[in-house]
Every structure is written in C-alpha cells, then in structure tokens.
mmCIF file of C-alpha atoms and ligand atoms in Angstrom:
data_model
loop_
_atom_site.group_PDB
_atom_site.id
_atom_site.type_symbol
_atom_site.label_atom_id
_atom_site.label_comp_id
_atom_site.label_asym_id
_atom_site.label_seq_id
_atom_site.Cartn_x
_atom_site.Cartn_y
_atom_site.Cartn_z
ATOM 1 C CA UNK K 29 99.869 194.306 113.280
ATOM 2 C CA UNK K 30 101.749 193.860 109.968
ATOM 3 C CA UNK K 31 99.972 193.027 106.812
ATOM 4 C CA UNK K 32 100.870 189.308 106.654
ATOM 5 C CA UNK K 33 99.548 188.835 110.175
ATOM 6 C CA UNK K 34 96.303 190.667 109.338
ATOM 7 C CA UNK K 35 95.758 188.480 106.288
ATOM 8 C CA UNK K 36 95.812 185.411 108.535
ATOM 9 C CA UNK K 37 93.681 186.679 111.354
ATOM 10 C CA UNK K 38 91.133 189.232 109.868
ATOM 11 C CA UNK K 39 87.473 188.264 109.351
ATOM 12 C CA UNK K 40 87.673 184.962 111.508
ATOM 13 C CA UNK K 41 85.813 184.389 114.669
ATOM 14 C CA UNK K 42 86.413 180.697 115.683
ATOM 15 C CA UNK K 43 84.882 181.294 119.139
ATOM 16 C CA UNK K 44 81.496 181.959 117.518
ATOM 17 C CA UNK K 45 81.676 178.712 115.538
ATOM 18 C CA UNK K 46 82.597 175.922 117.808
ATOM 19 C CA UNK K 47 86.335 176.688 117.371
ATOM 20 C CA UNK K 48 86.118 176.144 113.600
ATOM 21 C CA UNK K 49 89.086 177.983 112.030
ATOM 22 C CA UNK K 50 87.241 179.364 108.937
ATOM 23 C CA UNK K 51 83.836 181.079 108.911
ATOM 24 C CA UNK K 52 81.546 178.336 107.911
ATOM 25 C CA UNK K 53 79.366 178.449 104.721
ATOM 26 C CA UNK K 54 75.925 179.710 105.679
ATOM 27 C CA UNK K 55 73.385 178.942 102.990
ATOM 28 C CA UNK K 56 70.537 181.266 104.035
ATOM 29 C CA UNK K 57 67.591 183.300 102.722
ATOM 30 C CA UNK K 58 65.107 183.387 105.564
ATOM 31 C CA UNK K 59 66.292 184.173 109.027
ATOM 32 C CA UNK K 60 63.853 183.495 111.959
ATOM 33 C CA UNK K 61 63.059 185.887 114.633
ATOM 34 C CA UNK K 62 61.604 184.564 117.923
ATOM 35 C CA UNK K 63 59.842 187.725 119.086
ATOM 36 C CA UNK K 64 58.321 190.824 117.510
ATOM 37 C CA UNK K 65 60.853 192.862 119.498
ATOM 38 C CA UNK K 66 63.774 190.958 117.940
ATOM 39 C CA UNK K 67 62.104 191.253 114.458
ATOM 40 C CA UNK K 68 61.907 195.031 114.601
ATOM 41 C CA UNK K 69 65.230 195.709 116.350
ATOM 42 C CA UNK K 70 68.672 194.747 115.057
ATOM 43 C CA UNK K 71 71.237 193.629 117.642
ATOM 44 C CA UNK K 72 72.782 197.066 118.621
ATOM 45 C CA UNK K 73 75.916 195.320 119.873
ATOM 46 C CA UNK K 74 76.872 194.262 116.291
ATOM 47 C CA UNK K 75 77.745 196.455 113.414
ATOM 48 C CA UNK K 76 76.479 193.819 111.015
ATOM 49 C CA UNK K 77 73.338 191.990 112.043
ATOM 50 C CA UNK K 78 71.817 189.009 110.260
ATOM 51 C CA UNK K 79 68.256 189.486 109.296
ATOM 52 C CA UNK K 80 67.920 188.317 105.588
ATOM 53 C CA UNK K 81 70.238 186.457 103.314
ATOM 54 C CA UNK K 82 70.535 189.227 100.741
ATOM 55 C CA UNK K 83 72.171 191.477 103.345
ATOM 56 C CA UNK K 84 74.786 188.994 104.370
ATOM 57 C CA UNK K 85 75.683 186.249 106.710
ATOM 58 C CA UNK K 86 78.769 185.410 108.883
ATOM 59 C CA UNK K 87 80.319 183.988 105.724
ATOM 60 C CA UNK K 88 80.077 187.160 103.718
ATOM 61 C CA UNK K 89 80.830 189.321 106.692
ATOM 62 C CA UNK K 90 84.099 187.567 107.281
ATOM 63 C CA UNK K 91 85.189 188.357 103.781
ATOM 64 C CA UNK K 92 83.990 192.015 103.935
ATOM 65 C CA UNK K 93 85.747 192.532 107.268
ATOM 66 C CA UNK K 94 89.091 191.050 106.130
ATOM 67 C CA UNK K 95 89.072 193.170 102.835
ATOM 68 C CA UNK K 96 88.228 196.406 104.616
ATOM 69 C CA UNK K 97 90.955 195.869 107.225
ATOM 70 C CA UNK K 98 93.602 194.971 104.616
ATOM 71 C CA UNK K 99 92.918 197.898 102.308
ATOM 72 C CA UNK K 100 92.519 200.328 105.341
ATOM 73 C CA UNK K 101 89.022 201.374 104.485
ATOM 74 C CA UNK K 102 85.948 201.738 106.716
ATOM 75 C CA UNK K 103 83.854 198.838 105.239
ATOM 76 C CA UNK K 104 83.367 196.619 102.234
ATOM 77 C CA UNK K 105 80.510 195.488 100.005
ATOM 78 C CA UNK K 106 80.562 192.400 97.913
ATOM 79 C CA UNK K 107 79.416 191.972 94.340
ATOM 80 C CA UNK K 108 78.813 189.069 92.037
ATOM 81 C CA UNK K 109 81.517 190.209 89.598
ATOM 82 C CA UNK K 110 84.178 192.780 89.411
ATOM 83 C CA UNK K 111 82.141 194.593 86.808
ATOM 84 C CA UNK K 112 79.071 194.829 89.218
ATOM 85 C CA UNK K 113 81.510 196.361 91.792
ATOM 86 C CA UNK K 114 82.139 199.080 89.219
ATOM 87 C CA UNK K 115 78.696 199.788 87.870
ATOM 88 C CA UNK K 116 76.586 199.757 91.043
ATOM 89 C CA UNK K 117 78.937 202.180 93.045
ATOM 90 C CA UNK K 118 78.907 204.451 90.084
ATOM 91 C CA UNK K 119 75.060 204.535 90.269
ATOM 92 C CA UNK K 120 75.475 205.380 93.993
ATOM 93 C CA UNK K 121 77.454 208.464 93.315
ATOM 94 C CA UNK K 122 75.824 209.694 90.080
ATOM 95 C CA UNK K 123 72.472 211.048 89.081
ATOM 96 C CA UNK K 124 70.828 212.556 85.984
ATOM 97 C CA UNK K 125 72.520 215.735 84.954
ATOM 98 C CA UNK K 126 75.877 214.784 86.520
ATOM 99 C CA UNK K 127 79.359 214.664 84.794
ATOM 100 C CA UNK K 128 81.841 211.818 85.149
ATOM 101 C CA UNK K 129 85.541 211.918 84.430
ATOM 102 C CA UNK K 130 86.693 208.450 83.238
ATOM 103 C CA UNK K 131 90.277 207.484 82.610
ATOM 104 C CA UNK K 132 90.955 206.669 78.950
ATOM 105 C CA UNK K 133 92.892 203.449 79.673
ATOM 106 C CA UNK K 134 90.019 201.934 81.748
ATOM 107 C CA UNK K 135 88.919 198.275 81.492
ATOM 108 C CA UNK K 136 86.719 197.939 78.325
ATOM 109 C CA UNK K 137 83.462 196.951 79.951
ATOM 110 C CA UNK K 138 83.556 199.949 82.267
ATOM 111 C CA UNK K 139 83.820 202.111 79.306
ATOM 112 C CA UNK K 140 80.757 200.304 77.735
ATOM 113 C CA UNK K 141 78.803 200.927 80.840
ATOM 114 C CA UNK K 142 79.451 204.664 80.594
ATOM 115 C CA UNK K 143 78.706 204.845 76.887
ATOM 116 C CA UNK K 144 75.693 202.562 76.660
ATOM 117 C CA UNK K 145 74.035 202.960 80.041
ATOM 118 C CA UNK K 146 75.053 206.179 81.969
ATOM 119 C CA UNK K 147 74.194 208.149 78.753
ATOM 120 C CA UNK K 148 70.559 206.724 79.067
ATOM 121 C CA UNK K 149 70.398 208.031 82.536
ATOM 122 C CA UNK K 150 71.515 211.540 81.693
ATOM 123 C CA UNK K 151 75.129 211.249 82.917
ATOM 124 C CA UNK K 152 77.807 212.692 80.692
ATOM 125 C CA UNK K 153 81.244 210.975 80.516
ATOM 126 C CA UNK K 154 84.512 212.760 79.562
ATOM 127 C CA UNK K 155 87.481 210.592 79.097
ATOM 128 C CA UNK K 156 90.846 211.797 80.243
ATOM 129 C CA UNK K 157 94.445 211.066 79.555
ATOM 130 C CA UNK K 158 95.789 208.596 82.311
ATOM 131 C CA UNK K 159 98.843 210.779 82.630
ATOM 132 C CA UNK K 160 96.904 213.942 83.296
ATOM 133 C CA UNK K 161 97.896 214.301 86.997
ATOM 134 C CA UNK K 162 96.763 217.577 88.625
ATOM 135 C CA UNK K 163 95.845 218.797 85.133
ATOM 136 C CA UNK K 164 92.520 217.029 85.798
ATOM 137 C CA UNK K 165 91.325 220.390 87.256
ATOM 138 C CA UNK K 166 90.973 221.742 83.764
ATOM 139 C CA UNK K 167 88.330 219.143 82.973
ATOM 140 C CA UNK K 168 86.197 219.774 86.011
ATOM 141 C CA UNK K 169 82.758 221.270 85.444
ATOM 142 C CA UNK K 170 80.214 222.641 87.841
ATOM 143 C CA UNK K 171 78.349 219.293 87.673
ATOM 144 C CA UNK K 172 81.348 216.937 87.859
ATOM 145 C CA UNK K 173 80.532 214.446 90.612
ATOM 146 C CA UNK K 174 82.859 211.409 90.121
ATOM 147 C CA UNK K 175 86.423 210.879 88.963
ATOM 148 C CA UNK K 176 87.162 207.233 88.046
ATOM 149 C CA UNK K 177 90.847 205.991 88.106
ATOM 150 C CA UNK K 178 92.387 202.666 87.221
ATOM 151 C CA UNK K 179 96.062 202.412 87.968
ATOM 152 C CA UNK K 180 97.809 200.960 86.263
ATOM 153 C CA UNK K 181 95.511 200.283 83.220
ATOM 154 C CA UNK K 182 95.167 196.560 82.971
ATOM 155 C CA UNK K 183 96.065 196.413 79.234
ATOM 156 C CA UNK K 184 98.345 199.412 78.615
ATOM 157 C CA UNK K 185 99.719 199.743 82.230
ATOM 158 C CA UNK K 186 99.966 203.523 82.589
ATOM 159 C CA UNK K 187 100.432 204.315 86.295
ATOM 160 C CA UNK K 188 98.443 207.348 87.376
ATOM 161 C CA UNK K 189 99.370 210.154 89.748
ATOM 162 C CA UNK K 190 96.613 209.146 92.148
ATOM 163 C CA UNK K 191 97.444 211.616 95.011
ATOM 164 C CA UNK K 192 97.501 214.603 92.671
ATOM 165 C CA UNK K 193 94.128 213.704 90.966
ATOM 166 C CA UNK K 194 92.434 212.918 94.287
ATOM 167 C CA UNK K 195 93.745 216.197 95.900
ATOM 168 C CA UNK K 196 92.198 218.180 93.042
ATOM 169 C CA UNK K 197 88.901 216.308 93.356
ATOM 170 C CA UNK K 198 88.758 216.532 97.067
ATOM 171 C CA UNK K 199 89.171 220.276 96.966
ATOM 172 C CA UNK K 200 85.967 220.510 95.020
ATOM 173 C CA UNK K 201 84.014 217.841 96.944
ATOM 174 C CA UNK K 202 84.126 215.411 93.988
ATOM 175 C CA UNK K 203 84.143 211.692 94.805
ATOM 176 C CA UNK K 204 86.966 209.490 93.629
ATOM 177 C CA UNK K 205 86.774 205.771 92.740
ATOM 178 C CA UNK K 206 89.736 203.507 91.719
ATOM 179 C CA UNK K 207 89.850 200.137 90.125
ATOM 180 C CA UNK K 208 92.714 198.661 92.391
ATOM 181 C CA UNK K 209 92.574 195.156 90.952
ATOM 182 C CA UNK K 210 96.120 195.114 89.551
ATOM 183 C CA UNK K 211 97.897 196.030 92.855
ATOM 184 C CA UNK K 212 95.479 194.208 95.302
ATOM 185 C CA UNK K 213 94.927 195.534 98.685
ATOM 186 C CA UNK K 214 98.563 194.649 99.440
ATOM 187 C CA UNK K 215 100.517 196.711 96.960
ATOM 188 C CA UNK K 216 98.523 199.881 96.607
ATOM 189 C CA UNK K 217 96.843 201.494 99.643
ATOM 190 C CA UNK K 218 94.292 203.909 97.995
ATOM 191 C CA UNK K 219 92.968 205.442 101.146
ATOM 192 C CA UNK K 220 96.386 206.687 102.099
ATOM 193 C CA UNK K 221 96.444 208.445 98.722
ATOM 194 C CA UNK K 222 93.021 210.284 99.004
ATOM 195 C CA UNK K 223 90.742 207.834 97.279
ATOM 196 C CA UNK K 224 87.144 207.487 98.501
ATOM 197 C CA UNK K 225 86.095 204.187 97.012
ATOM 198 C CA UNK K 226 88.388 201.231 95.945
ATOM 199 C CA UNK K 227 87.074 198.403 94.021
ATOM 200 C CA UNK K 228 88.504 195.073 92.972
ATOM 201 C CA UNK K 229 87.597 192.253 90.559
ATOM 202 C CA UNK K 230 88.098 189.656 93.470
ATOM 203 C CA UNK K 231 87.869 187.144 90.481
ATOM 204 C CA UNK K 232 91.626 187.905 90.025
ATOM 205 C CA UNK K 233 94.221 187.820 92.789
ATOM 206 C CA UNK K 234 91.852 187.892 95.861
ATOM 207 C CA UNK K 235 90.348 184.502 95.010
ATOM 208 C CA UNK K 236 93.473 183.573 92.980
ATOM 209 C CA UNK K 237 92.378 180.202 91.716
ATOM 210 C CA UNK K 238 90.461 180.966 88.432
ATOM 211 C CA UNK K 239 87.265 179.510 89.824
ATOM 212 C CA UNK K 240 85.081 182.358 91.306
ATOM 213 C CA UNK K 241 83.566 185.529 89.992
ATOM 214 C CA UNK K 242 83.691 188.186 92.693
ATOM 215 C CA UNK K 243 83.596 192.001 93.044
ATOM 216 C CA UNK K 244 84.516 194.088 96.098
ATOM 217 C CA UNK K 245 84.050 197.724 96.837
ATOM 218 C CA UNK K 246 85.579 199.348 99.917
ATOM 219 C CA UNK K 247 84.928 202.926 100.967
ATOM 220 C CA UNK K 248 85.774 205.616 103.552
ATOM 221 C CA UNK K 249 83.408 206.088 106.324
ATOM 222 C CA UNK K 250 81.897 209.131 104.544
ATOM 223 C CA UNK K 251 81.456 207.322 101.186
ATOM 224 C CA UNK K 252 80.322 204.019 102.561
ATOM 225 C CA UNK K 253 76.532 204.728 103.376
ATOM 226 C CA UNK K 254 75.786 205.636 99.704
ATOM 227 C CA UNK K 255 77.627 202.448 98.428
ATOM 228 C CA UNK K 256 75.916 200.229 100.895
ATOM 229 C CA UNK K 257 72.499 201.605 100.052
ATOM 230 C CA UNK K 258 73.042 201.144 96.359
ATOM 231 C CA UNK K 259 74.383 197.553 96.743
ATOM 232 C CA UNK K 260 71.416 196.429 98.775
ATOM 233 C CA UNK K 261 68.777 198.376 96.778
ATOM 234 C CA UNK K 262 70.142 197.013 93.496
ATOM 235 C CA UNK K 263 69.860 193.596 94.981
ATOM 236 C CA UNK K 264 73.609 192.816 94.990
ATOM 237 C CA UNK K 265 74.708 189.697 96.908
ATOM 238 C CA UNK K 266 77.095 186.840 96.478
ATOM 239 C CA UNK K 267 76.847 183.126 96.921
ATOM 240 C CA UNK K 268 78.063 181.771 100.264
ATOM 241 C CA UNK K 269 80.308 179.160 98.575
ATOM 242 C CA UNK K 270 82.012 181.821 96.461
ATOM 243 C CA UNK K 271 82.519 183.885 99.571
ATOM 244 C CA UNK K 272 84.113 181.050 101.325
ATOM 245 C CA UNK K 273 86.455 180.205 98.474
ATOM 246 C CA UNK K 274 87.492 183.855 98.093
ATOM 247 C CA UNK K 275 88.249 184.065 101.874
ATOM 248 C CA UNK K 276 90.170 180.868 101.604
ATOM 249 C CA UNK K 277 92.168 182.264 98.609
ATOM 250 C CA UNK K 278 92.847 185.510 100.492
ATOM 251 C CA UNK K 279 94.769 183.738 103.247
ATOM 252 C CA UNK K 280 97.610 182.986 100.877
ATOM 253 C CA UNK K 281 97.545 186.171 98.805
ATOM 254 C CA UNK K 282 100.775 187.458 100.185
ATOM 255 C CA UNK K 283 102.684 184.298 99.268
ATOM 256 C CA UNK K 284 101.135 184.047 95.847
ATOM 257 C CA UNK K 285 101.682 187.703 95.015
ATOM 258 C CA UNK K 286 105.301 187.598 95.998
ATOM 259 C CA UNK K 287 105.894 184.756 93.668
ATOM 260 C CA UNK K 288 103.830 186.345 90.834
ATOM 261 C CA UNK K 289 105.877 189.533 91.352
ATOM 262 C CA UNK K 290 109.228 187.776 91.282
ATOM 263 C CA UNK K 291 108.346 185.619 88.176
ATOM 264 C CA UNK K 292 106.889 188.632 86.260
ATOM 265 C CA UNK K 293 110.018 190.694 86.912
ATOM 266 C CA UNK K 294 112.200 187.858 85.846
ATOM 267 C CA UNK K 295 110.206 187.526 82.568
ATOM 268 C CA UNK K 296 110.008 191.252 81.947
ATOM 269 C CA UNK K 297 113.853 191.568 82.162
ATOM 270 C CA UNK K 298 114.376 188.649 79.959
ATOM 271 C CA UNK K 299 112.021 190.070 77.439
ATOM 272 C CA UNK K 300 113.599 193.471 77.459
ATOM 273 C CA UNK K 301 116.619 191.931 75.737
ATOM 274 C CA UNK K 302 114.692 190.103 73.023
ATOM 275 C CA UNK K 303 115.053 191.587 69.464
ATOM 276 C CA UNK K 304 111.313 190.788 68.897
ATOM 277 C CA UNK K 305 110.269 193.179 71.589
ATOM 278 C CA UNK K 306 109.767 196.940 71.221
ATOM 279 C CA UNK K 307 108.886 197.740 74.737
ATOM 280 C CA UNK K 308 107.972 196.030 77.975
ATOM 281 C CA UNK K 309 105.016 197.742 79.773
ATOM 282 C CA UNK K 310 105.651 196.700 83.397
ATOM 283 C CA UNK K 311 105.041 199.347 86.021
ATOM 284 C CA UNK K 312 108.222 198.478 87.861
ATOM 285 C CA UNK K 313 110.360 199.157 84.814
ATOM 286 C CA UNK K 314 111.312 202.656 83.661
ATOM 287 C CA UNK K 315 109.990 201.927 80.137
ATOM 288 C CA UNK K 316 106.321 202.026 81.595
ATOM 289 C CA UNK K 317 104.458 205.404 81.519
ATOM 290 C CA UNK K 318 104.104 206.557 85.106
ATOM 291 C CA UNK K 319 106.816 204.252 86.408
ATOM 292 C CA UNK K 320 107.865 207.196 88.772
ATOM 293 C CA UNK K 321 104.472 207.061 90.387
ATOM 294 C CA UNK K 322 104.722 203.278 90.826
ATOM 295 C CA UNK K 323 107.976 203.800 92.540
ATOM 296 C CA UNK K 324 106.731 206.512 94.811
ATOM 297 C CA UNK K 325 103.339 205.053 95.767
ATOM 298 C CA UNK K 326 103.254 201.230 95.362
ATOM 299 C CA UNK K 327 104.534 198.617 97.763
ATOM 300 C CA UNK K 328 105.150 195.964 95.082
ATOM 301 C CA UNK K 329 104.169 194.833 91.542
ATOM 302 C CA UNK K 330 101.940 192.034 90.583
ATOM 303 C CA UNK K 331 102.140 189.341 87.832
ATOM 304 C CA UNK K 332 100.299 191.114 84.940
ATOM 305 C CA UNK K 333 102.215 193.210 82.411
ATOM 306 C CA UNK K 334 102.292 194.174 78.772
ATOM 307 C CA UNK K 335 104.628 193.449 75.917
ATOM 308 C CA UNK K 336 104.826 195.624 72.748
ATOM 309 C CA UNK K 337 106.200 193.570 69.863
ATOM 310 C CA UNK K 338 107.917 195.025 66.841
ATOM 311 C CA UNK K 339 105.556 194.897 63.889
ATOM 312 C CA UNK K 340 104.617 191.158 63.129
ATOM 313 C CA UNK K 341 101.995 189.710 60.772
ATOM 314 C CA UNK K 342 98.822 188.264 62.099
ATOM 315 C CA UNK K 343 99.957 184.866 60.806
ATOM 316 C CA UNK K 344 103.220 185.065 62.699
ATOM 317 C CA UNK K 345 101.519 186.071 65.884
ATOM 318 C CA UNK K 346 99.078 183.248 65.617
ATOM 319 C CA UNK K 347 101.964 180.844 65.044
ATOM 320 C CA UNK K 348 103.446 181.992 68.320
ATOM 321 C CA UNK K 349 100.160 182.047 70.444
ATOM 322 C CA UNK K 350 98.472 178.966 69.062
ATOM 323 C CA UNK K 351 101.169 176.626 70.172
ATOM 324 C CA UNK K 352 102.205 177.938 73.527
ATOM 325 C CA UNK K 353 102.581 175.077 76.099
ATOM 326 C CA UNK K 354 102.284 176.885 79.326
ATOM 327 C CA UNK K 355 101.062 180.386 78.511
ATOM 328 C CA UNK K 356 97.382 179.782 77.668
ATOM 329 C CA UNK K 357 95.015 182.212 76.003
ATOM 330 C CA UNK K 358 91.993 183.098 78.048
ATOM 331 C CA UNK K 359 90.286 186.138 79.708
ATOM 332 C CA UNK K 360 90.804 187.136 83.252
ATOM 333 C CA UNK K 361 93.993 186.742 85.223
ATOM 334 C CA UNK K 362 95.287 186.552 88.771
ATOM 335 C CA UNK K 363 95.016 182.792 89.000
ATOM 336 C CA UNK K 364 97.983 180.326 89.633
ATOM 337 C CA UNK K 365 98.353 179.600 85.853
ATOM 338 C CA UNK K 366 100.125 181.726 83.249
ATOM 339 C CA UNK K 367 98.160 183.434 80.557
ATOM 340 C CA UNK K 368 98.875 185.395 77.283
ATOM 341 C CA UNK K 369 96.536 187.447 75.283
ATOM 342 C CA UNK K 370 96.873 189.745 72.180
ATOM 343 C CA UNK K 371 95.126 193.049 72.454
ATOM 344 C CA UNK K 372 94.547 196.092 70.253
ATOM 345 C CA UNK K 373 94.117 199.140 72.564
ATOM 346 C CA UNK K 374 93.467 201.483 69.540
ATOM 347 C CA UNK K 375 89.790 200.567 69.526
ATOM 348 C CA UNK K 376 89.091 201.376 73.177
ATOM 349 C CA UNK K 377 90.450 204.930 73.374
ATOM 350 C CA UNK K 378 88.985 208.283 72.666
ATOM 351 C CA UNK K 379 90.974 210.980 74.779
ATOM 352 C CA UNK K 380 94.399 209.691 73.716
ATOM 353 C CA UNK K 381 95.855 207.859 70.696
ATOM 354 C CA UNK K 382 97.420 204.500 70.921
ATOM 355 C CA UNK K 383 100.542 204.940 68.847
ATOM 356 C CA UNK K 384 102.225 201.543 68.737
ATOM 357 C CA UNK K 385 102.863 199.938 65.307
ATOM 358 C CA UNK K 386 103.342 196.352 66.596
ATOM 359 C CA UNK K 387 100.959 194.133 68.366
ATOM 360 C CA UNK K 388 100.472 194.312 72.152
ATOM 361 C CA UNK K 389 100.552 191.116 74.188
ATOM 362 C CA UNK K 390 99.370 190.919 77.840
ATOM 363 C CA UNK K 391 101.019 188.278 79.970
ATOM 364 C CA UNK K 392 100.091 187.013 83.390
ATOM 365 C CA UNK K 393 103.021 185.358 85.202
ATOM 366 C CA UNK K 394 101.507 182.356 87.059
ATOM 367 C CA UNK K 395 103.169 180.154 89.677
ATOM 368 C CA UNK K 396 105.034 177.906 87.425
ATOM 369 C CA UNK K 397 108.774 177.717 87.550
ATOM 370 C CA UNK K 398 110.113 180.905 85.774
ATOM 371 C CA UNK K 399 112.581 178.893 83.738
ATOM 372 C CA UNK K 400 109.910 176.838 82.236
ATOM 373 C CA UNK K 401 107.961 179.925 81.345
ATOM 374 C CA UNK K 402 110.914 181.552 79.672
ATOM 375 C CA UNK K 403 111.517 178.481 77.574
ATOM 376 C CA UNK K 404 107.943 178.518 76.520
ATOM 377 C CA UNK K 405 108.257 182.227 75.316
ATOM 378 C CA UNK K 406 111.530 181.423 73.709
ATOM 379 C CA UNK K 407 110.054 178.666 71.537
ATOM 380 C CA UNK K 408 107.038 181.017 70.813
ATOM 381 C CA UNK K 409 109.462 183.661 69.393
ATOM 382 C CA UNK K 410 111.129 180.980 67.330
ATOM 383 C CA UNK K 411 107.786 180.093 65.686
ATOM 384 C CA UNK K 412 107.015 183.892 65.333
ATOM 385 C CA UNK K 413 110.292 184.453 63.406
ATOM 386 C CA UNK K 414 109.888 181.283 61.263
ATOM 387 C CA UNK K 415 106.297 182.235 60.230
ATOM 388 C CA UNK K 416 107.150 185.962 59.831
HETATM 389 C C1 LIG E 15 88.588 191.561 85.237
HETATM 390 C C2 LIG E 15 88.502 192.917 85.562
HETATM 391 C C3 LIG E 15 87.399 193.531 85.927
HETATM 392 C C4 LIG E 15 86.065 192.846 86.029
HETATM 393 O O1 LIG E 15 86.047 191.722 86.849
HETATM 394 P P1 LIG E 15 84.998 190.531 86.567
HETATM 395 O O2 LIG E 15 84.984 189.822 87.845
HETATM 396 O O3 LIG E 15 85.537 189.788 85.374
HETATM 397 O O4 LIG E 15 83.712 191.142 86.249
HETATM 398 C C5 LIG E 15 87.429 194.931 86.304
HETATM 399 N N1 LIG E 15 88.651 195.626 86.284
HETATM 400 C C6 LIG E 15 89.755 194.980 85.948
HETATM 401 C C7 LIG E 15 91.034 195.805 85.855
HETATM 402 C C8 LIG E 15 89.767 193.717 85.517
HETATM 403 O O5 LIG E 15 90.908 193.105 85.066
#
C-alpha cells in the first residue's frame, strides 16, 4: 500500500468497536479481570494487551500502530511532550560512565537536558558539527553509546548526512536516535537510512492543530524493548483525548504537509529576491547547508524554514514583527497557522560558531493563502526599512 492509503487505514479497527470509524476515547485506569487466570496471563493472541491505563488502551494503541506503520519502524511509544520523547529514550540507552555524541544544532531543551541532567548521572556529552558526516568516527570513544541527530536543525536548518553517521555508529554497535520532527514520518524514512530510534514532537505536524502536547518514539525491533521498558518504568503515558485528537490530525497530514510545503517554497523563493534578506535557510534550496543530503534522502520539505536578514537594529526588527497581521509570534509550529520568531543561535552552540551578522527569523508557513502571507511579509519589510 502507498503512504496516503496507509495514513487513512492504519491503527483503525471498526469491527472491534460497533463499526465506529475512529478508535473511541477510552478513559481508563483500572481494568477488571474476571478470573485469576486472566489476571495473571495476558492474551497471547494480542501483541498489546490491556491491563492497566498507564500501559495503554485501544485509543493509544491505534496511534502507536499508525505511527509505527507510517515511519516503517517496529513499534512506537507515546509521551506527554516531544521533549519527554527525547529525554526518556536517552535514559533507556545511557548509563553512568557512558559517552553521548549530540549534534550542535539540536533543539535547545535537548541540550539543556544533557548539560543539566545527564551530567548529574555521570554521562558525558560531546557536541558535534551537524555537517560532520562520516567524520563522526573521530569522536567515538570506547564508552560512546549513543549518537543523537536532528536533521534538519529546527532553527538553523543544517541537513545531516544521516546514512554516513549511522553507518559509522552501527559498525561499532552504537545506538542512533534522530529527532525527525521537521520531516514527519512522511518526508524522511529514518529506518531506511540506518537509524535505530526516531522521535517526533507530535505537538507539531502529527497533531497539526496547535492544541495538543505529544511526543512519539518509534524504534527498530532490536531497540524497542529498552525504549518500551524505560517509557513504562518512568511512568510515561498520554491522555486519551490527546491521543484521539492526534490520530484525527494524522488522517489529514498528507494534505496539510503538501500545502505547507508548496507555500513555504513559494515564500522562500520570494524572500530570496528581497534586498533585506542575506540568505534563506530552507533545506530544499541550495543556499541551505546540507541541501545535497536533503535532495538525496528526503521525500519532501515541510513548512518551517529560516531567514537570515542583513544586519538590522533591534528597533527595526521589532517594528517588523510587532505588527504582523498573519505571521504571529509564538513557540511551537506545525499547526494550520503561520508563525514567525526571531532567534539568536549564537547562544546555543559550542562545537561550531554561528557566524551570521544579521538576525535570524524562523518562519512557519501555515495553510493561509500564500499571496496574503507574502503581502504580510512585504508590509513587514516596509516597517523594517522605515524604522531602520
Ligand atoms: C517542539 C520541538 C520539540 C519538543 O516538543 P514539545 O512537544 O514542545 O515538547 C522537540 N524537537 C523539535 C525539533 C521541536 O521543534
């Protein structure tokens, strides 16, 4: 079956629910067992049995199964936030005395978890250049247990040579984890490129409507038992209503992404020609570091990209951003609405240096009409120029 068909049919079992199309919302903690025998033995005919709310219900199993199928992994665990889908799996694969290789362009809170918490548990982190490729081998130590990738970086958009990094790690029995949030399970297939664990902030495109916090981690058959054990033993679970909403959002992800992609590309090309713009950081454009890997490995591009402006005063930037009509400022992305945020990546780098002189903007192209979005940006640049 092709992806678009799988998106519609995966994780659904109407025959088990009176013909109801969507898996219903099961609110459950206690599950009752009629006999001692049933209490002690799970149903061997089912891969996932229902025995306590924490471990899942048909609502969460539907979402897990759909995500594992779409991404091509063995199985999926759900987490109450994208960040929890990063930190808990890291705890699954690391222990005191181990060494971790972390990409320097990583999502800020992931970096803070390494610096503030993994250090306390005796795990050492080395940050590496996102463009390192097979050169990662020079950073391996005898105790290196995990390589963490994020491709592209969600603020600076470097696309990594994932197959080269994973091949080097695999040759030494080192586990690899990727934050695949930008591409979604549709536009990058991590398991085909040698990754062991793929995680998403389901908060973004998977749910897609800016109203749910969700994390997902999908693993190969070999890596899954440790992930599953950590998720349950750290008490990770998600609310049934959130699971329902995310699965509902997932059914339209292909349509939404296709539109995000088209609009983002339209904006990116328009921005390339603006005098205020130094460089557009969009993985599908040659001006983005690692564009060649995007071209080789990805099946599409999503709606999030960066914009390096020529040097501008804080006042001019505020004049632009404070009065946008459609591009609103706010954290997160992946919803139906357009967003814009200023960033300074210089603060969150250690292995590499952020060289840009002008400010960096991150744009999320929503589902509005692209002509209206362009007009909003055009007026923003007028304010920037007037105030500058
Ligand atoms: C938002 C985000 C996360 C964290 O997701 P939350 O659901 O907000 O915790 C992780 N990685 C990337 C790349 C993100 O953009």
